[in-house]
């Protein structure tokens, strides 16, 4: 099985209580691809500028990620700067420079057209929809977004939500999107916009999945998975995308989609998110082993198992 991800490939300037890192490789597509690469084949559609070197590309290639869909354009790669203050679950954006994303028209290589799974990483919703429309064989589409697009491209985002099966966003974004302070009510409203399932990430407190009645034939009870308490969160950037990579990657690696698979996928999402935050940028995600991942999955199990 293979997952195609479209998302940002970026250079980030990040400040956290643990320190600062400038010009580090990041972006929603990068974090997602690295995390998902431990579970299944991953293909990336994105755009980068002239400042993106072979060394940067090798970070993905070393994990076996197919980078033929990364277009090189004239100009600078997307850049994002943000800081985390006392609340590590919430980034304050310092700047967003779209750069080469401004004129990007996603092109899907012919070799990618048979992708069974699709993840629409956090980029302009119009680009997300364009990619979905080009892939007719997709079995399951996951998607992400953020306040920048909820506020800046709301009607386009509403269109994208009609073609997303599972939306993964954090609590603040869900409330903003639904314009509703109660989380369960916000979830119901977001599900009415299109997705069959909604994963709401609560940062260091885990994630909850809500289902539309009858979605995937598995009923509608929500399910909550914990996050692993990490003593020192060095850099929360990419936790959400890594969560999505673990979640979607695990689903793609399984022969069928049922409630058990979705529950485990939520745990694997938490596992990948917890690794991502242990070091700045993508460093920790570059050199994991499947054994380390499965060992942490066991820790998550024990954290919650009632026996
Ligand atoms: P997260 O998993 O939500 O922490 O995602 C962090 C990544 O999202 C960073 O590496 C940024 O480069 C990227 N990012 C931030 N803002 C945007 C945006 N408006 N569009 C696309 N990517 C973004």
PDB file of C-alpha atoms and ligand atoms in Angstrom:
ATOM      1  CA  UNK A   1       0.000   0.000   0.000  1.00  0.00           C
ATOM      2  CA  UNK A   2       1.203   3.508  -0.600  1.00  0.00           C
ATOM      3  CA  UNK A   3       0.345   6.939   0.704  1.00  0.00           C
ATOM      4  CA  UNK A   4       0.679  10.098  -1.281  1.00  0.00           C
ATOM      5  CA  UNK A   5       1.158  13.205   0.812  1.00  0.00           C
ATOM      6  CA  UNK A   6       0.843  16.736  -0.465  1.00  0.00           C
ATOM      7  CA  UNK A   7       2.060  19.334   1.968  1.00  0.00           C
ATOM      8  CA  UNK A   8       4.623  21.950   2.717  1.00  0.00           C
ATOM      9  CA  UNK A   9       8.343  21.309   2.583  1.00  0.00           C
ATOM     10  CA  UNK A  10       9.775  24.173   4.536  1.00  0.00           C
ATOM     11  CA  UNK A  11      12.600  25.839   6.347  1.00  0.00           C
ATOM     12  CA  UNK A  12      11.565  26.727   9.878  1.00  0.00           C
ATOM     13  CA  UNK A  13      12.852  29.160  12.511  1.00  0.00           C
ATOM     14  CA  UNK A  14      11.772  27.744  15.840  1.00  0.00           C
ATOM     15  CA  UNK A  15      12.051  29.099  19.375  1.00  0.00           C
ATOM     16  CA  UNK A  16      11.017  26.955  22.345  1.00  0.00           C
ATOM     17  CA  UNK A  17      11.766  27.112  26.076  1.00  0.00           C
ATOM     18  CA  UNK A  18      14.638  24.645  25.335  1.00  0.00           C
ATOM     19  CA  UNK A  19      16.372  26.824  22.764  1.00  0.00           C
ATOM     20  CA  UNK A  20      16.311  28.022  19.211  1.00  0.00           C
ATOM     21  CA  UNK A  21      16.956  26.593  15.746  1.00  0.00           C
ATOM     22  CA  UNK A  22      16.983  28.498  12.451  1.00  0.00           C
ATOM     23  CA  UNK A  23      16.570  27.270   8.883  1.00  0.00           C
ATOM     24  CA  UNK A  24      15.798  23.719   9.878  1.00  0.00           C
ATOM     25  CA  UNK A  25      14.072  21.402   7.457  1.00  0.00           C
ATOM     26  CA  UNK A  26      10.380  21.164   8.308  1.00  0.00           C
ATOM     27  CA  UNK A  27       6.979  21.465   6.741  1.00  0.00           C
ATOM     28  CA  UNK A  28       3.823  19.406   7.038  1.00  0.00           C
ATOM     29  CA  UNK A  29       4.758  17.136   4.114  1.00  0.00           C
ATOM     30  CA  UNK A  30       8.229  16.448   5.499  1.00  0.00           C
ATOM     31  CA  UNK A  31       7.119  15.488   9.013  1.00  0.00           C
ATOM     32  CA  UNK A  32       4.235  13.403   7.704  1.00  0.00           C
ATOM     33  CA  UNK A  33       6.394  11.559   5.161  1.00  0.00           C
ATOM     34  CA  UNK A  34       9.135  10.731   7.666  1.00  0.00           C
ATOM     35  CA  UNK A  35       6.669   9.431  10.257  1.00  0.00           C
ATOM     36  CA  UNK A  36       4.616   7.395   7.770  1.00  0.00           C
ATOM     37  CA  UNK A  37       7.764   5.919   6.181  1.00  0.00           C
ATOM     38  CA  UNK A  38       8.122   3.533   9.145  1.00  0.00           C
ATOM     39  CA  UNK A  39       4.821   1.869   8.183  1.00  0.00           C
ATOM     40  CA  UNK A  40       4.335   1.986   4.423  1.00  0.00           C
ATOM     41  CA  UNK A  41       5.528   3.420   1.066  1.00  0.00           C
ATOM     42  CA  UNK A  42       5.309   7.189   0.938  1.00  0.00           C
ATOM     43  CA  UNK A  43       5.256   9.542  -2.047  1.00  0.00           C
ATOM     44  CA  UNK A  44       5.492  13.319  -1.753  1.00  0.00           C
ATOM     45  CA  UNK A  45       4.001  16.080  -3.889  1.00  0.00           C
ATOM     46  CA  UNK A  46       5.363  19.500  -2.943  1.00  0.00           C
ATOM     47  CA  UNK A  47       7.354  22.434  -4.232  1.00  0.00           C
ATOM     48  CA  UNK A  48      10.737  23.712  -3.096  1.00  0.00           C
ATOM     49  CA  UNK A  49      12.993  26.562  -4.159  1.00  0.00           C
ATOM     50  CA  UNK A  50      16.617  26.882  -5.247  1.00  0.00           C
ATOM     51  CA  UNK A  51      17.792  26.857  -1.628  1.00  0.00           C
ATOM     52  CA  UNK A  52      16.665  23.243  -1.212  1.00  0.00           C
ATOM     53  CA  UNK A  53      19.750  21.078  -1.686  1.00  0.00           C
ATOM     54  CA  UNK A  54      20.404  17.410  -2.431  1.00  0.00           C
ATOM     55  CA  UNK A  55      21.346  17.072   1.229  1.00  0.00           C
ATOM     56  CA  UNK A  56      17.854  18.191   2.275  1.00  0.00           C
ATOM     57  CA  UNK A  57      16.263  15.795  -0.193  1.00  0.00           C
ATOM     58  CA  UNK A  58      18.394  12.959   1.167  1.00  0.00           C
ATOM     59  CA  UNK A  59      16.707  13.259   4.549  1.00  0.00           C
ATOM     60  CA  UNK A  60      13.571  11.921   2.860  1.00  0.00           C
ATOM     61  CA  UNK A  61      15.324   9.573   0.435  1.00  0.00           C
ATOM     62  CA  UNK A  62      17.215   7.849   3.234  1.00  0.00           C
ATOM     63  CA  UNK A  63      13.864   6.851   4.679  1.00  0.00           C
ATOM     64  CA  UNK A  64      12.842   5.401   1.309  1.00  0.00           C
ATOM     65  CA  UNK A  65      10.419   8.246   0.599  1.00  0.00           C
ATOM     66  CA  UNK A  66       9.682   8.750  -3.107  1.00  0.00           C
ATOM     67  CA  UNK A  67      10.579  12.374  -3.858  1.00  0.00           C
ATOM     68  CA  UNK A  68       9.910  12.432  -7.608  1.00  0.00           C
ATOM     69  CA  UNK A  69       6.830  14.583  -6.961  1.00  0.00           C
ATOM     70  CA  UNK A  70       8.832  17.391  -5.344  1.00  0.00           C
ATOM     71  CA  UNK A  71       8.986  20.167  -7.898  1.00  0.00           C
ATOM     72  CA  UNK A  72      11.879  22.603  -7.972  1.00  0.00           C
ATOM     73  CA  UNK A  73      10.830  26.149  -8.751  1.00  0.00           C
ATOM     74  CA  UNK A  74      12.697  29.426  -9.121  1.00  0.00           C
ATOM     75  CA  UNK A  75      12.771  31.349  -5.867  1.00  0.00           C
ATOM     76  CA  UNK A  76      12.852  30.505  -2.191  1.00  0.00           C
ATOM     77  CA  UNK A  77      11.392  27.528  -0.346  1.00  0.00           C
ATOM     78  CA  UNK A  78       8.385  28.123   1.936  1.00  0.00           C
ATOM     79  CA  UNK A  79       9.480  29.533   5.289  1.00  0.00           C
ATOM     80  CA  UNK A  80       7.750  29.532   8.635  1.00  0.00           C
ATOM     81  CA  UNK A  81       8.861  31.004  11.929  1.00  0.00           C
ATOM     82  CA  UNK A  82       7.185  30.348  15.236  1.00  0.00           C
ATOM     83  CA  UNK A  83       7.678  30.206  18.948  1.00  0.00           C
ATOM     84  CA  UNK A  84       6.261  28.245  21.844  1.00  0.00           C
ATOM     85  CA  UNK A  85       5.951  30.082  25.132  1.00  0.00           C
ATOM     86  CA  UNK A  86       4.511  28.530  28.286  1.00  0.00           C
ATOM     87  CA  UNK A  87       1.924  26.518  26.408  1.00  0.00           C
ATOM     88  CA  UNK A  88       3.897  23.983  24.388  1.00  0.00           C
ATOM     89  CA  UNK A  89       0.733  22.842  22.651  1.00  0.00           C
ATOM     90  CA  UNK A  90       0.339  26.096  20.786  1.00  0.00           C
ATOM     91  CA  UNK A  91       2.722  27.755  18.341  1.00  0.00           C
ATOM     92  CA  UNK A  92       2.678  31.531  17.939  1.00  0.00           C
ATOM     93  CA  UNK A  93       3.464  32.225  14.308  1.00  0.00           C
ATOM     94  CA  UNK A  94       6.145  34.903  13.795  1.00  0.00           C
ATOM     95  CA  UNK A  95       6.025  34.824   9.999  1.00  0.00           C
ATOM     96  CA  UNK A  96       4.719  32.749   7.090  1.00  0.00           C
ATOM     97  CA  UNK A  97       6.479  33.271   3.756  1.00  0.00           C
ATOM     98  CA  UNK A  98       4.705  31.294   1.064  1.00  0.00           C
ATOM     99  CA  UNK A  99       7.469  31.958  -1.525  1.00  0.00           C
ATOM    100  CA  UNK A 100       7.343  29.189  -4.198  1.00  0.00           C
ATOM    101  CA  UNK A 101       3.956  28.042  -2.859  1.00  0.00           C
ATOM    102  CA  UNK A 102       2.403  31.227  -4.174  1.00  0.00           C
ATOM    103  CA  UNK A 103       2.419  29.992  -7.787  1.00  0.00           C
ATOM    104  CA  UNK A 104       2.382  26.251  -7.116  1.00  0.00           C
ATOM    105  CA  UNK A 105       0.156  24.053  -9.278  1.00  0.00           C
ATOM    106  CA  UNK A 106       0.487  20.499  -7.967  1.00  0.00           C
ATOM    107  CA  UNK A 107       1.425  17.971 -10.639  1.00  0.00           C
ATOM    108  CA  UNK A 108       0.975  14.305  -9.832  1.00  0.00           C
ATOM    109  CA  UNK A 109       3.590  12.069 -11.473  1.00  0.00           C
ATOM    110  CA  UNK A 110       2.016   9.208 -13.473  1.00  0.00           C
ATOM    111  CA  UNK A 111       3.723   6.711 -11.133  1.00  0.00           C
ATOM    112  CA  UNK A 112       1.777   8.175  -8.185  1.00  0.00           C
ATOM    113  CA  UNK A 113      -1.709   7.833  -9.690  1.00  0.00           C
ATOM    114  CA  UNK A 114      -2.332   4.398  -8.191  1.00  0.00           C
ATOM    115  CA  UNK A 115      -1.879   5.634  -4.582  1.00  0.00           C
ATOM    116  CA  UNK A 116      -4.517   4.038  -2.341  1.00  0.00           C
ATOM    117  CA  UNK A 117      -4.148   6.514   0.509  1.00  0.00           C
ATOM    118  CA  UNK A 118      -3.862  10.264   0.382  1.00  0.00           C
ATOM    119  CA  UNK A 119      -2.945  12.798   3.014  1.00  0.00           C
ATOM    120  CA  UNK A 120      -3.698  16.437   2.370  1.00  0.00           C
ATOM    121  CA  UNK A 121      -1.140  18.122   4.605  1.00  0.00           C
ATOM    122  CA  UNK A 122      -1.468  21.652   5.819  1.00  0.00           C
ATOM    123  CA  UNK A 123      -1.296  23.892   2.708  1.00  0.00           C
ATOM    124  CA  UNK A 124      -3.762  26.117   0.861  1.00  0.00           C
ATOM    125  CA  UNK A 125      -7.097  24.247   0.682  1.00  0.00           C
ATOM    126  CA  UNK A 126      -7.405  24.860  -3.063  1.00  0.00           C
ATOM    127  CA  UNK A 127      -4.155  22.959  -3.626  1.00  0.00           C
ATOM    128  CA  UNK A 128      -5.422  20.179  -1.361  1.00  0.00           C
ATOM    129  CA  UNK A 129      -8.634  19.808  -3.401  1.00  0.00           C
ATOM    130  CA  UNK A 130      -6.748  19.891  -6.709  1.00  0.00           C
ATOM    131  CA  UNK A 131      -4.662  16.892  -5.663  1.00  0.00           C
ATOM    132  CA  UNK A 132      -7.672  14.901  -4.443  1.00  0.00           C
ATOM    133  CA  UNK A 133      -9.490  15.471  -7.721  1.00  0.00           C
ATOM    134  CA  UNK A 134      -6.600  14.021  -9.718  1.00  0.00           C
ATOM    135  CA  UNK A 135      -6.525  10.753  -7.811  1.00  0.00           C
ATOM    136  CA  UNK A 136      -9.504   8.596  -8.635  1.00  0.00           C
ATOM    137  CA  UNK A 137      -8.256   5.337  -7.054  1.00  0.00           C
ATOM    138  CA  UNK A 138      -7.856   6.683  -3.548  1.00  0.00           C
ATOM    139  CA  UNK A 139      -9.544   4.575  -0.835  1.00  0.00           C
ATOM    140  CA  UNK A 140      -9.102   6.942   2.091  1.00  0.00           C
ATOM    141  CA  UNK A 141      -8.209  10.621   2.267  1.00  0.00           C
ATOM    142  CA  UNK A 142      -6.908  12.210   5.438  1.00  0.00           C
ATOM    143  CA  UNK A 143      -6.511  15.938   5.829  1.00  0.00           C
ATOM    144  CA  UNK A 144      -5.135  18.663   8.062  1.00  0.00           C
ATOM    145  CA  UNK A 145      -5.464  22.419   8.206  1.00  0.00           C
ATOM    146  CA  UNK A 146      -4.739  25.283  10.607  1.00  0.00           C
ATOM    147  CA  UNK A 147      -6.005  28.658  11.809  1.00  0.00           C
ATOM    148  CA  UNK A 148      -4.111  30.426   8.983  1.00  0.00           C
ATOM    149  CA  UNK A 149      -6.434  28.768   6.410  1.00  0.00           C
ATOM    150  CA  UNK A 150      -9.564  28.561   8.607  1.00  0.00           C
ATOM    151  CA  UNK A 151      -9.451  32.344   8.788  1.00  0.00           C
ATOM    152  CA  UNK A 152      -7.775  33.172   5.471  1.00  0.00           C
ATOM    153  CA  UNK A 153      -9.382  30.714   3.030  1.00  0.00           C
ATOM    154  CA  UNK A 154     -12.537  29.533   4.780  1.00  0.00           C
ATOM    155  CA  UNK A 155     -14.815  28.966   1.775  1.00  0.00           C
ATOM    156  CA  UNK A 156     -12.063  27.072  -0.094  1.00  0.00           C
ATOM    157  CA  UNK A 157     -11.497  24.977   3.014  1.00  0.00           C
ATOM    158  CA  UNK A 158     -15.216  24.119   3.168  1.00  0.00           C
ATOM    159  CA  UNK A 159     -14.903  22.705  -0.363  1.00  0.00           C
ATOM    160  CA  UNK A 160     -11.864  20.616   0.619  1.00  0.00           C
ATOM    161  CA  UNK A 161     -13.672  19.191   3.640  1.00  0.00           C
ATOM    162  CA  UNK A 162     -16.232  17.621   1.304  1.00  0.00           C
ATOM    163  CA  UNK A 163     -13.535  15.326  -0.117  1.00  0.00           C
ATOM    164  CA  UNK A 164     -11.742  14.458   3.127  1.00  0.00           C
ATOM    165  CA  UNK A 165     -12.688  11.199   4.912  1.00  0.00           C
ATOM    166  CA  UNK A 166     -10.695  11.772   8.102  1.00  0.00           C
ATOM    167  CA  UNK A 167      -9.809  15.268   9.257  1.00  0.00           C
ATOM    168  CA  UNK A 168      -7.050  15.656  11.869  1.00  0.00           C
ATOM    169  CA  UNK A 169      -6.911  19.006  13.671  1.00  0.00           C
ATOM    170  CA  UNK A 170      -6.295  20.256  17.202  1.00  0.00           C
ATOM    171  CA  UNK A 171      -8.968  21.345  19.680  1.00  0.00           C
ATOM    172  CA  UNK A 172      -8.491  25.063  19.111  1.00  0.00           C
ATOM    173  CA  UNK A 173      -8.765  24.636  15.349  1.00  0.00           C
ATOM    174  CA  UNK A 174     -11.910  22.488  15.678  1.00  0.00           C
ATOM    175  CA  UNK A 175     -13.583  25.125  17.827  1.00  0.00           C
ATOM    176  CA  UNK A 176     -12.540  27.879  15.429  1.00  0.00           C
ATOM    177  CA  UNK A 177     -13.714  25.964  12.356  1.00  0.00           C
ATOM    178  CA  UNK A 178     -17.117  25.186  13.911  1.00  0.00           C
ATOM    179  CA  UNK A 179     -17.363  28.553  15.670  1.00  0.00           C
ATOM    180  CA  UNK A 180     -18.370  26.625  18.762  1.00  0.00           C
ATOM    181  CA  UNK A 181     -16.748  26.502  22.224  1.00  0.00           C
ATOM    182  CA  UNK A 182     -18.044  23.035  23.223  1.00  0.00           C
ATOM    183  CA  UNK A 183     -15.761  20.348  21.815  1.00  0.00           C
ATOM    184  CA  UNK A 184     -18.354  17.581  21.220  1.00  0.00           C
ATOM    185  CA  UNK A 185     -20.666  20.080  19.552  1.00  0.00           C
ATOM    186  CA  UNK A 186     -17.781  21.446  17.480  1.00  0.00           C
ATOM    187  CA  UNK A 187     -16.998  17.874  16.450  1.00  0.00           C
ATOM    188  CA  UNK A 188     -20.580  17.273  15.341  1.00  0.00           C
ATOM    189  CA  UNK A 189     -20.570  20.494  13.314  1.00  0.00           C
ATOM    190  CA  UNK A 190     -17.249  19.694  11.621  1.00  0.00           C
ATOM    191  CA  UNK A 191     -18.477  16.193  10.737  1.00  0.00           C
ATOM    192  CA  UNK A 192     -21.522  17.788   9.107  1.00  0.00           C
ATOM    193  CA  UNK A 193     -19.103  19.633   6.774  1.00  0.00           C
ATOM    194  CA  UNK A 194     -18.008  16.383   5.113  1.00  0.00           C
ATOM    195  CA  UNK A 195     -15.564  14.099   6.935  1.00  0.00           C
ATOM    196  CA  UNK A 196     -16.741  10.711   8.235  1.00  0.00           C
ATOM    197  CA  UNK A 197     -14.293  10.872  11.112  1.00  0.00           C
ATOM    198  CA  UNK A 198     -12.611  13.690  12.975  1.00  0.00           C
ATOM    199  CA  UNK A 199      -9.432  13.256  14.994  1.00  0.00           C
ATOM    200  CA  UNK A 200      -9.063  16.048  17.511  1.00  0.00           C
ATOM    201  CA  UNK A 201      -5.547  16.329  18.878  1.00  0.00           C
ATOM    202  CA  UNK A 202      -5.158  17.615  22.428  1.00  0.00           C
ATOM    203  CA  UNK A 203      -1.381  18.173  22.345  1.00  0.00           C
ATOM    204  CA  UNK A 204       0.240  16.608  25.401  1.00  0.00           C
ATOM    205  CA  UNK A 205      -3.147  15.196  26.475  1.00  0.00           C
ATOM    206  CA  UNK A 206      -3.673  12.815  23.568  1.00  0.00           C
ATOM    207  CA  UNK A 207      -6.317  12.673  20.865  1.00  0.00           C
ATOM    208  CA  UNK A 208      -9.986  11.796  20.429  1.00  0.00           C
ATOM    209  CA  UNK A 209     -11.638  10.402  17.338  1.00  0.00           C
ATOM    210  CA  UNK A 210     -15.288  11.257  16.656  1.00  0.00           C
ATOM    211  CA  UNK A 211     -17.310   9.414  14.015  1.00  0.00           C
ATOM    212  CA  UNK A 212     -20.252  10.380  11.910  1.00  0.00           C
ATOM    213  CA  UNK A 213     -23.137   7.950  12.684  1.00  0.00           C
ATOM    214  CA  UNK A 214     -22.397   4.706  10.825  1.00  0.00           C
ATOM    215  CA  UNK A 215     -19.063   5.886   9.410  1.00  0.00           C
ATOM    216  CA  UNK A 216     -16.927   3.016   8.057  1.00  0.00           C
ATOM    217  CA  UNK A 217     -19.664   0.686   9.358  1.00  0.00           C
ATOM    218  CA  UNK A 218     -18.298   0.954  12.899  1.00  0.00           C
ATOM    219  CA  UNK A 219     -20.765   2.976  14.934  1.00  0.00           C
ATOM    220  CA  UNK A 220     -20.376   6.400  16.389  1.00  0.00           C
ATOM    221  CA  UNK A 221     -18.814   6.165  19.881  1.00  0.00           C
ATOM    222  CA  UNK A 222     -15.785   8.413  20.219  1.00  0.00           C
ATOM    223  CA  UNK A 223     -12.471   6.918  21.338  1.00  0.00           C
ATOM    224  CA  UNK A 224      -9.663   8.664  23.205  1.00  0.00           C
ATOM    225  CA  UNK A 225      -5.975   7.752  23.185  1.00  0.00           C
ATOM    226  CA  UNK A 226      -3.437   9.247  25.585  1.00  0.00           C
ATOM    227  CA  UNK A 227      -0.196  11.009  24.824  1.00  0.00           C
ATOM    228  CA  UNK A 228       3.000   9.877  26.488  1.00  0.00           C
ATOM    229  CA  UNK A 229       4.176  12.294  29.159  1.00  0.00           C
ATOM    230  CA  UNK A 230       7.613  13.413  27.905  1.00  0.00           C
ATOM    231  CA  UNK A 231       9.844  15.064  30.521  1.00  0.00           C
ATOM    232  CA  UNK A 232      11.467  17.544  28.192  1.00  0.00           C
ATOM    233  CA  UNK A 233       9.618  18.549  25.065  1.00  0.00           C
ATOM    234  CA  UNK A 234      12.440  20.170  23.083  1.00  0.00           C
ATOM    235  CA  UNK A 235      10.398  21.270  20.072  1.00  0.00           C
ATOM    236  CA  UNK A 236       6.669  20.610  19.517  1.00  0.00           C
ATOM    237  CA  UNK A 237       6.882  21.580  15.812  1.00  0.00           C
ATOM    238  CA  UNK A 238       5.671  18.782  13.586  1.00  0.00           C
ATOM    239  CA  UNK A 239       4.004  16.807  16.361  1.00  0.00           C
ATOM    240  CA  UNK A 240       0.655  17.057  14.582  1.00  0.00           C
ATOM    241  CA  UNK A 241       2.009  15.985  11.203  1.00  0.00           C
ATOM    242  CA  UNK A 242       4.007  13.175  12.749  1.00  0.00           C
ATOM    243  CA  UNK A 243       0.862  12.069  14.548  1.00  0.00           C
ATOM    244  CA  UNK A 244      -0.956  12.071  11.201  1.00  0.00           C
ATOM    245  CA  UNK A 245       1.912  10.111   9.589  1.00  0.00           C
ATOM    246  CA  UNK A 246       1.773   7.413  12.268  1.00  0.00           C
ATOM    247  CA  UNK A 247      -2.034   7.304  12.146  1.00  0.00           C
ATOM    248  CA  UNK A 248      -2.382   7.103   8.358  1.00  0.00           C
ATOM    249  CA  UNK A 249       0.755   4.984   7.921  1.00  0.00           C
ATOM    250  CA  UNK A 250      -0.546   2.349  10.309  1.00  0.00           C
ATOM    251  CA  UNK A 251      -3.972   2.299   8.645  1.00  0.00           C
ATOM    252  CA  UNK A 252      -2.343   1.881   5.225  1.00  0.00           C
ATOM    253  CA  UNK A 253      -0.290  -1.048   6.517  1.00  0.00           C
ATOM    254  CA  UNK A 254      -3.377  -2.997   7.606  1.00  0.00           C
ATOM    255  CA  UNK A 255      -5.476  -5.277   5.390  1.00  0.00           C
ATOM    256  CA  UNK A 256      -8.772  -3.716   6.447  1.00  0.00           C
ATOM    257  CA  UNK A 257     -10.186  -0.717   8.219  1.00  0.00           C
ATOM    258  CA  UNK A 258     -12.171  -1.466  11.356  1.00  0.00           C
ATOM    259  CA  UNK A 259     -12.584   0.039  14.813  1.00  0.00           C
ATOM    260  CA  UNK A 260      -9.638  -1.909  16.271  1.00  0.00           C
ATOM    261  CA  UNK A 261      -7.342  -0.687  13.497  1.00  0.00           C
ATOM    262  CA  UNK A 262      -8.485   2.897  14.009  1.00  0.00           C
ATOM    263  CA  UNK A 263      -7.867   2.647  17.780  1.00  0.00           C
ATOM    264  CA  UNK A 264      -4.357   1.311  17.258  1.00  0.00           C
ATOM    265  CA  UNK A 265      -3.731   3.925  14.582  1.00  0.00           C
ATOM    266  CA  UNK A 266      -4.535   6.600  17.139  1.00  0.00           C
ATOM    267  CA  UNK A 267      -1.928   5.090  19.454  1.00  0.00           C
ATOM    268  CA  UNK A 268       0.676   4.916  16.681  1.00  0.00           C
ATOM    269  CA  UNK A 269      -0.080   8.549  15.934  1.00  0.00           C
ATOM    270  CA  UNK A 270       0.692   9.388  19.546  1.00  0.00           C
ATOM    271  CA  UNK A 271       3.884   7.337  19.412  1.00  0.00           C
ATOM    272  CA  UNK A 272       5.218   9.218  16.373  1.00  0.00           C
ATOM    273  CA  UNK A 273       4.192  12.589  17.809  1.00  0.00           C
ATOM    274  CA  UNK A 274       6.022  11.790  21.043  1.00  0.00           C
ATOM    275  CA  UNK A 275       9.230  10.956  19.176  1.00  0.00           C
ATOM    276  CA  UNK A 276       9.041  14.085  17.026  1.00  0.00           C
ATOM    277  CA  UNK A 277       9.083  16.447  20.008  1.00  0.00           C
ATOM    278  CA  UNK A 278      12.154  14.933  21.671  1.00  0.00           C
ATOM    279  CA  UNK A 279      14.574  16.846  19.430  1.00  0.00           C
ATOM    280  CA  UNK A 280      14.508  20.009  17.310  1.00  0.00           C
ATOM    281  CA  UNK A 281      13.120  19.714  13.781  1.00  0.00           C
ATOM    282  CA  UNK A 282      12.965  16.300  12.143  1.00  0.00           C
ATOM    283  CA  UNK A 283      16.125  14.929  13.800  1.00  0.00           C
ATOM    284  CA  UNK A 284      14.471  12.244  15.911  1.00  0.00           C
ATOM    285  CA  UNK A 285      12.248  11.039  13.074  1.00  0.00           C
ATOM    286  CA  UNK A 286      15.200  10.467  10.785  1.00  0.00           C
ATOM    287  CA  UNK A 287      16.799   7.606  12.642  1.00  0.00           C
ATOM    288  CA  UNK A 288      14.163   5.592  14.480  1.00  0.00           C
ATOM    289  CA  UNK A 289      13.770   1.845  14.211  1.00  0.00           C
ATOM    290  CA  UNK A 290      10.553  -0.120  14.040  1.00  0.00           C
ATOM    291  CA  UNK A 291      11.616  -1.794  17.304  1.00  0.00           C
ATOM    292  CA  UNK A 292      11.799   1.550  19.104  1.00  0.00           C
ATOM    293  CA  UNK A 293       8.379   2.429  17.712  1.00  0.00           C
ATOM    294  CA  UNK A 294       6.797  -0.839  18.811  1.00  0.00           C
ATOM    295  CA  UNK A 295       8.430  -0.642  22.246  1.00  0.00           C
ATOM    296  CA  UNK A 296       6.874   2.764  22.765  1.00  0.00           C
ATOM    297  CA  UNK A 297       3.546   1.461  21.506  1.00  0.00           C
ATOM    298  CA  UNK A 298       3.712  -1.071  24.383  1.00  0.00           C
ATOM    299  CA  UNK A 299       4.351   1.766  26.841  1.00  0.00           C
ATOM    300  CA  UNK A 300       1.228   3.495  25.524  1.00  0.00           C
ATOM    301  CA  UNK A 301      -0.756   0.285  25.963  1.00  0.00           C
ATOM    302  CA  UNK A 302       0.362  -0.115  29.555  1.00  0.00           C
ATOM    303  CA  UNK A 303      -0.473   3.507  30.236  1.00  0.00           C
ATOM    304  CA  UNK A 304      -4.144   2.759  29.622  1.00  0.00           C
ATOM    305  CA  UNK A 305      -4.718  -0.977  29.815  1.00  0.00           C
ATOM    306  CA  UNK A 306      -7.390  -1.959  32.324  1.00  0.00           C
ATOM    307  CA  UNK A 307      -6.525  -5.670  32.321  1.00  0.00           C
TER     308      UNK A 307
HETATM  309  P1  LIG B   1       2.619  20.992  13.120  1.00  0.00           P
HETATM  310  O1  LIG B   1       2.618  19.502  12.998  1.00  0.00           O
HETATM  311  O2  LIG B   1       1.243  21.559  13.105  1.00  0.00           O
HETATM  312  O3  LIG B   1       3.466  21.485  14.269  1.00  0.00           O
HETATM  313  O4  LIG B   1       3.296  21.530  11.760  1.00  0.00           O
HETATM  314  C1  LIG B   1       4.455  22.255  11.728  1.00  0.00           C
HETATM  315  C2  LIG B   1       4.915  22.540  10.312  1.00  0.00           C
HETATM  316  O5  LIG B   1       3.900  23.209   9.572  1.00  0.00           O
HETATM  317  C3  LIG B   1       6.131  23.435  10.295  1.00  0.00           C
HETATM  318  O6  LIG B   1       7.267  22.673   9.937  1.00  0.00           O
HETATM  319  C4  LIG B   1       5.815  24.535   9.284  1.00  0.00           C
HETATM  320  O7  LIG B   1       6.796  24.644   8.281  1.00  0.00           O
HETATM  321  C5  LIG B   1       4.488  24.113   8.666  1.00  0.00           C
HETATM  322  N1  LIG B   1       3.560  25.239   8.487  1.00  0.00           N
HETATM  323  C6  LIG B   1       3.308  26.266   9.362  1.00  0.00           C
HETATM  324  N2  LIG B   1       2.389  27.111   8.835  1.00  0.00           N
HETATM  325  C7  LIG B   1       2.064  26.625   7.610  1.00  0.00           C
HETATM  326  C8  LIG B   1       1.162  27.058   6.567  1.00  0.00           C
HETATM  327  N3  LIG B   1       0.411  28.159   6.684  1.00  0.00           N
HETATM  328  N4  LIG B   1       1.082  26.299   5.450  1.00  0.00           N
HETATM  329  C9  LIG B   1       1.812  25.183   5.338  1.00  0.00           C
HETATM  330  N5  LIG B   1       2.674  24.727   6.260  1.00  0.00           N
HETATM  331  C10 LIG B   1       2.810  25.435   7.394  1.00  0.00           C
END
